């Protein structure tokens, strides 16, 4: 059917666009209605079962002990809210250390898989195939029950040089006490930030490679400045040594076997996947780049560090982000070996004591969601920096 001459053209974009907006608005209304109905049903069921709602339990005294605390915590004086922060910090500590260790191990193994040395390449390949095909939970149980539970009892503790002890309860080391420690920590943190800012500014001004001036300035900011402040405030360092008792060891720095088992399991398991990501990224770099570097006189080490790895990062970073997120979420398996993380403390002990499952579970899910989104945002920002820009 033909349109009569002189007639106004029929809009081809307005109606489909309007129809799409109406459909999306209707979908939002339906989802909101379903969510509202679910909230009403949950509230009615909780009221019918005489279960309290709200976050009034946050300021109630906890009344239970926690084996590892990075901040002050007392079973008689601290609240459920304080217990939440203890579990949160324990989770962040083990996840951050595991991410650092897994990244180092993964890069080393991934590069080793492409080594011209037959033995090194096969050992790296065997590590990847063995570790990534065994469930993480079994690996955690192996480290905890088969390795760390085989350590001697307290009475037969292994004495370490410097005043430390090793037994089935964990590793006990001298704990440093630093006079003016908070000031030194702030100065050290400020020096690190200043060193990063200096390097960023130098790269912006065209100094891509670090010069002796850059190294000297950053070394002063990170090491020299805290040393000068320590001399100025007459900082002193003393050590609190662990003392062997009849049934236990008091004082010093205690590293729990649950912490070591979780850290080892997460690091080694995730490193196997990171190694494959690194290997794929290295193989994505054209071979001509390596040959060009060799023709300029670079050896294998500098070629890998200066030519291949920087170009491979654009392929490595996106799947590496997924591995970091998986590691953080896999840390919830800590409950299987008794490590006091957020899930074990908050959705375990606190939930059992208060009975407020909805609030506790929703808050825990919100924490993991927030940290995952923050990690993704940071890695996406870094990914934009390492992406190759077509000219």
XYZ file of C-alpha atoms in Angstrom:
391
model
C 0.000 0.000 0.000
C 1.523 3.303 -1.041
C 1.359 6.551 0.917
C -0.541 9.360 -0.941
C 1.638 12.147 -2.214
C 1.725 15.194 0.046
C 0.665 13.235 3.187
C 2.616 13.756 6.430
C 5.240 11.062 7.083
C 4.305 8.436 9.665
C 6.755 8.585 12.629
C 8.814 5.413 12.796
C 10.759 6.064 15.993
C 8.305 7.804 18.285
C 5.811 4.982 18.714
C 8.294 2.131 19.306
C 10.236 4.311 21.743
C 7.053 5.254 23.601
C 5.946 1.641 23.626
C 9.320 0.592 25.050
C 9.120 3.203 27.808
C 5.617 2.086 28.723
C 6.699 -1.549 28.883
C 9.661 -0.700 31.114
C 7.494 1.447 33.383
C 4.952 -1.372 33.656
C 7.708 -3.846 34.490
C 9.014 -1.566 37.249
C 5.505 -1.271 38.706
C 5.048 -5.057 38.664
C 8.423 -5.700 40.331
C 7.754 -3.034 42.968
C 4.319 -4.522 43.659
C 5.759 -8.014 44.057
C 8.469 -6.696 46.388
C 5.862 -4.862 48.461
C 3.709 -7.983 48.738
C 6.757 -10.012 49.812
C 7.637 -7.432 52.499
C 4.070 -7.417 53.820
C 3.970 -11.233 53.950
C 7.292 -11.412 55.775
C 6.160 -8.804 58.305
C 2.888 -10.627 58.935
C 4.615 -13.992 59.342
C 7.158 -12.526 61.782
C 4.392 -10.852 63.795
C 2.381 -14.085 63.861
C 5.440 -15.964 65.159
C 6.152 -13.241 67.782
C 9.624 -12.597 66.310
C 11.016 -9.127 66.925
C 11.972 -6.985 63.961
C 14.304 -4.030 63.559
C 17.890 -3.408 64.584
C 17.400 -2.903 68.326
C 19.612 -5.961 68.913
C 22.596 -3.995 67.539
C 23.291 -2.407 70.953
C 22.579 -5.496 73.051
C 25.526 -7.062 74.896
C 26.877 -9.994 72.884
C 27.954 -12.292 75.719
C 30.178 -14.607 73.634
C 33.901 -14.715 72.972
C 35.650 -14.405 69.600
C 38.995 -16.115 69.084
C 40.506 -13.439 66.787
C 39.845 -9.728 67.146
C 41.606 -6.868 65.366
C 39.800 -4.270 67.495
C 38.889 -4.264 71.172
C 36.174 -6.771 72.011
C 34.876 -8.085 75.320
C 32.176 -10.695 75.752
C 30.825 -8.887 78.828
C 30.963 -5.322 77.507
C 30.801 -5.415 73.702
C 27.583 -5.449 71.698
C 26.339 -7.411 68.708
C 27.240 -4.389 66.588
C 30.831 -4.632 67.818
C 30.825 -8.345 66.993
C 29.702 -7.464 63.468
C 32.709 -5.175 62.969
C 35.062 -7.794 64.384
C 33.809 -10.358 61.878
C 33.906 -7.826 59.055
C 37.547 -6.894 59.740
C 38.542 -10.561 60.035
C 36.968 -11.225 56.634
C 38.634 -8.228 54.995
C 42.019 -9.176 56.500
C 42.087 -12.736 55.182
C 40.591 -11.749 51.806
C 43.092 -8.916 51.233
C 46.093 -11.082 52.141
C 44.779 -13.962 50.035
C 44.280 -11.685 47.017
C 47.864 -10.429 47.299
C 49.343 -13.934 47.686
C 47.152 -15.455 44.980
C 48.135 -12.706 42.529
C 51.854 -13.232 43.154
C 51.635 -17.027 42.944
C 49.320 -16.889 39.931
C 51.599 -14.598 37.926
C 54.670 -16.687 38.752
C 52.951 -19.955 37.803
C 51.332 -18.448 34.692
C 54.697 -17.227 33.402
C 56.318 -20.530 34.377
C 53.803 -22.436 32.236
C 55.295 -20.735 29.175
C 58.878 -21.332 30.262
C 61.212 -22.961 27.710
C 62.445 -25.169 30.558
C 60.550 -28.459 30.245
C 60.613 -29.310 33.961
C 59.454 -25.852 35.096
C 56.627 -25.772 32.544
C 55.380 -29.241 33.487
C 55.531 -28.562 37.228
C 53.507 -25.380 36.726
C 51.017 -27.220 34.517
C 50.669 -29.998 37.077
C 50.022 -27.485 39.845
C 47.233 -25.818 37.858
C 45.544 -29.066 36.825
C 45.748 -30.537 40.325
C 44.611 -27.565 42.393
C 41.773 -26.239 40.257
C 40.136 -29.681 39.945
C 39.888 -30.294 43.700
C 36.985 -28.529 45.489
C 38.065 -25.637 47.677
C 36.240 -26.999 50.709
C 38.269 -30.212 50.571
C 41.474 -28.197 50.296
C 40.547 -26.145 53.353
C 39.823 -29.313 55.316
C 43.142 -30.762 54.136
C 45.149 -27.765 55.335
C 43.279 -27.594 58.621
C 42.938 -31.269 59.577
C 45.782 -33.006 57.771
C 48.496 -30.359 58.068
C 47.860 -28.019 60.985
C 46.184 -30.550 63.289
C 49.357 -32.624 63.071
C 51.284 -29.984 65.030
C 52.358 -30.875 68.602
C 50.338 -30.109 71.741
C 51.052 -27.093 73.906
C 53.297 -29.051 76.285
C 55.403 -30.173 73.318
C 55.455 -26.764 71.580
C 58.229 -26.126 69.099
C 60.374 -23.232 70.328
C 61.255 -20.805 67.555
C 64.237 -18.453 67.434
C 63.436 -15.072 68.949
C 60.994 -16.307 71.578
C 58.172 -17.803 69.511
C 56.186 -21.034 69.866
C 54.442 -23.302 67.375
C 51.798 -25.811 68.431
C 48.323 -27.055 67.615
C 46.828 -23.836 69.027
C 48.672 -21.724 66.476
C 51.797 -19.654 66.019
C 52.842 -17.387 68.894
C 55.300 -14.591 68.102
C 56.630 -11.544 69.969
C 54.247 -8.616 69.514
C 55.850 -5.202 68.874
C 54.748 -2.271 70.993
C 55.599 1.052 69.342
C 55.516 4.299 71.282
C 53.964 6.850 68.915
C 52.731 4.046 66.666
C 49.589 5.872 65.521
C 51.596 8.902 64.419
C 54.093 6.725 62.554
C 51.268 4.796 60.867
C 49.650 8.005 59.650
C 52.986 9.339 58.390
C 53.723 6.058 56.612
C 50.282 6.048 54.980
C 50.709 9.667 53.944
C 54.150 8.903 52.506
C 52.777 6.030 50.425
C 49.984 8.232 49.073
C 52.487 11.006 48.308
C 54.809 8.559 46.510
C 51.929 7.311 44.356
C 50.918 10.894 43.592
C 54.522 11.775 42.656
C 54.779 8.843 40.260
C 51.410 9.685 38.730
C 52.460 13.294 38.186
C 55.757 12.239 36.627
C 53.945 9.901 34.213
C 51.586 12.726 33.281
C 54.576 14.914 32.441
C 56.032 12.274 30.115
C 58.393 10.358 32.442
C 57.092 6.862 31.738
C 60.162 4.999 33.011
C 61.223 5.570 36.609
C 64.379 7.671 36.866
C 66.890 7.701 39.757
C 65.202 10.919 40.920
C 61.823 9.157 41.071
C 63.273 6.257 43.041
C 65.045 8.609 45.470
C 61.937 10.747 46.067
C 59.636 7.765 46.588
C 62.155 6.046 48.891
C 62.368 9.207 51.005
C 58.574 9.539 51.206
C 57.983 5.910 52.157
C 61.060 5.191 54.309
C 62.968 8.368 55.081
C 60.043 10.526 56.205
C 58.714 8.008 58.783
C 62.285 7.522 60.044
C 62.723 11.266 60.568
C 59.387 11.482 62.372
C 60.340 8.507 64.549
C 63.594 10.251 65.531
C 61.759 13.516 66.176
C 59.167 11.980 68.537
C 61.740 9.592 70.052
C 59.738 6.546 69.093
C 60.646 3.389 70.941
C 59.930 -0.226 70.060
C 59.541 -2.963 72.657
C 58.297 -6.506 72.340
C 55.730 -8.439 74.366
C 56.962 -12.031 74.370
C 54.604 -15.002 74.657
C 54.827 -16.775 78.005
C 54.455 -20.526 78.295
C 51.864 -21.519 80.904
C 50.725 -24.854 82.199
C 47.742 -25.171 79.885
C 48.108 -22.256 77.515
C 50.417 -19.541 76.171
C 49.778 -15.967 77.218
C 50.831 -12.731 75.551
C 52.493 -12.021 72.255
C 50.971 -12.197 68.795
C 48.806 -15.263 68.152
C 48.154 -16.499 64.617
C 45.303 -19.001 64.602
C 45.597 -22.251 62.634
C 42.133 -21.532 61.198
C 43.457 -18.284 59.771
C 46.509 -19.986 58.253
C 44.418 -22.799 56.758
C 41.922 -20.382 55.210
C 44.659 -18.109 53.879
C 46.617 -21.009 52.375
C 43.533 -22.619 50.839
C 42.162 -19.439 49.269
C 45.559 -18.311 47.970
C 46.656 -21.593 46.443
C 43.245 -22.408 44.965
C 42.653 -18.987 43.385
C 46.256 -18.787 42.152
C 45.634 -21.805 39.905
C 42.870 -19.928 38.065
C 44.863 -16.694 37.960
C 47.753 -18.632 36.399
C 45.527 -19.650 33.499
C 44.320 -16.066 33.107
C 47.925 -14.849 33.001
C 48.930 -17.550 30.516
C 46.055 -16.583 28.199
C 46.985 -12.919 28.461
C 50.631 -13.574 27.612
C 49.682 -15.703 24.623
C 47.447 -12.910 23.321
C 50.471 -10.668 22.719
C 51.708 -11.091 19.119
C 54.959 -13.001 18.844
C 56.383 -10.189 16.750
C 56.483 -7.986 19.871
C 58.834 -10.420 21.567
C 60.978 -10.797 18.461
C 61.219 -7.023 18.113
C 62.343 -6.727 21.733
C 64.988 -9.440 21.210
C 66.215 -7.638 18.095
C 66.775 -4.520 20.206
C 69.001 -6.482 22.573
C 66.557 -7.110 25.415
C 66.798 -10.406 27.243
C 63.891 -12.632 28.199
C 63.342 -11.085 31.646
C 63.216 -7.424 30.594
C 61.203 -8.357 27.507
C 58.576 -10.058 29.643
C 58.477 -7.226 32.180
C 58.612 -4.227 29.840
C 56.993 -5.440 26.617
C 54.820 -8.529 27.012
C 53.176 -8.131 30.428
C 52.063 -4.484 29.940
C 50.301 -5.431 26.701
C 48.852 -8.605 28.208
C 47.238 -6.729 31.098
C 44.372 -5.552 28.888
C 43.379 -9.215 28.520
C 44.292 -10.262 32.072
C 42.450 -7.623 34.094
C 38.756 -8.430 33.276
C 38.914 -12.144 34.196
C 41.290 -11.308 37.062
C 38.504 -9.176 38.544
C 36.218 -12.211 38.508
C 38.817 -14.248 40.390
C 39.141 -11.557 43.053
C 35.375 -11.510 43.512
C 35.250 -15.309 43.670
C 37.991 -15.333 46.294
C 36.143 -12.860 48.479
C 32.908 -14.831 48.223
C 34.707 -18.150 48.765
C 36.009 -16.809 52.075
C 32.557 -17.620 53.497
C 33.717 -21.253 53.580
C 35.682 -20.214 56.676
C 32.720 -21.428 58.713
C 33.695 -25.014 57.835
C 36.977 -24.755 59.763
C 35.849 -22.370 62.498
C 37.559 -19.157 61.433
C 35.650 -16.186 62.967
C 34.703 -14.317 59.813
C 31.576 -12.245 59.225
C 29.405 -15.232 58.284
C 30.518 -17.367 61.227
C 30.055 -14.575 63.769
C 27.100 -12.617 62.444
C 24.947 -15.069 60.488
C 25.995 -17.841 62.852
C 26.276 -16.872 66.516
C 24.437 -13.540 66.407
C 21.595 -14.990 64.335
C 21.184 -17.933 66.711
C 21.179 -15.651 69.769
C 18.788 -13.024 68.421
C 16.620 -15.024 66.029
C 16.331 -12.003 63.691
C 17.214 -13.823 60.508
C 15.913 -11.242 58.036
C 17.929 -8.315 59.400
C 21.102 -10.332 59.944
C 21.080 -12.041 56.540
C 20.124 -8.888 54.618
C 22.871 -6.890 56.323
C 25.450 -9.584 55.599
C 24.386 -9.781 51.958
C 24.608 -5.993 51.691
C 28.187 -6.067 53.003
C 29.329 -8.659 50.458
C 27.487 -6.856 47.657
C 29.050 -3.501 48.567
C 32.587 -4.866 48.739
C 32.149 -6.772 45.470
C 30.873 -3.669 43.684
C 33.713 -1.571 45.125
C 36.263 -4.140 43.965
C 34.726 -4.216 40.488
C 34.784 -0.424 40.315
C 38.460 -0.254 41.317
C 39.446 -2.950 38.813
C 37.417 -1.282 36.033
C 39.218 2.004 36.675
C 42.540 0.191 36.480
C 41.406 -1.643 33.352
C 40.749 1.664 31.595
C 44.318 2.706 32.360
C 45.887 -0.396 30.820
C 43.626 -0.583 27.776
C 45.267 0.017 24.440
C 43.861 3.045 22.652
C 43.555 2.756 18.893
C 45.205 5.659 17.096
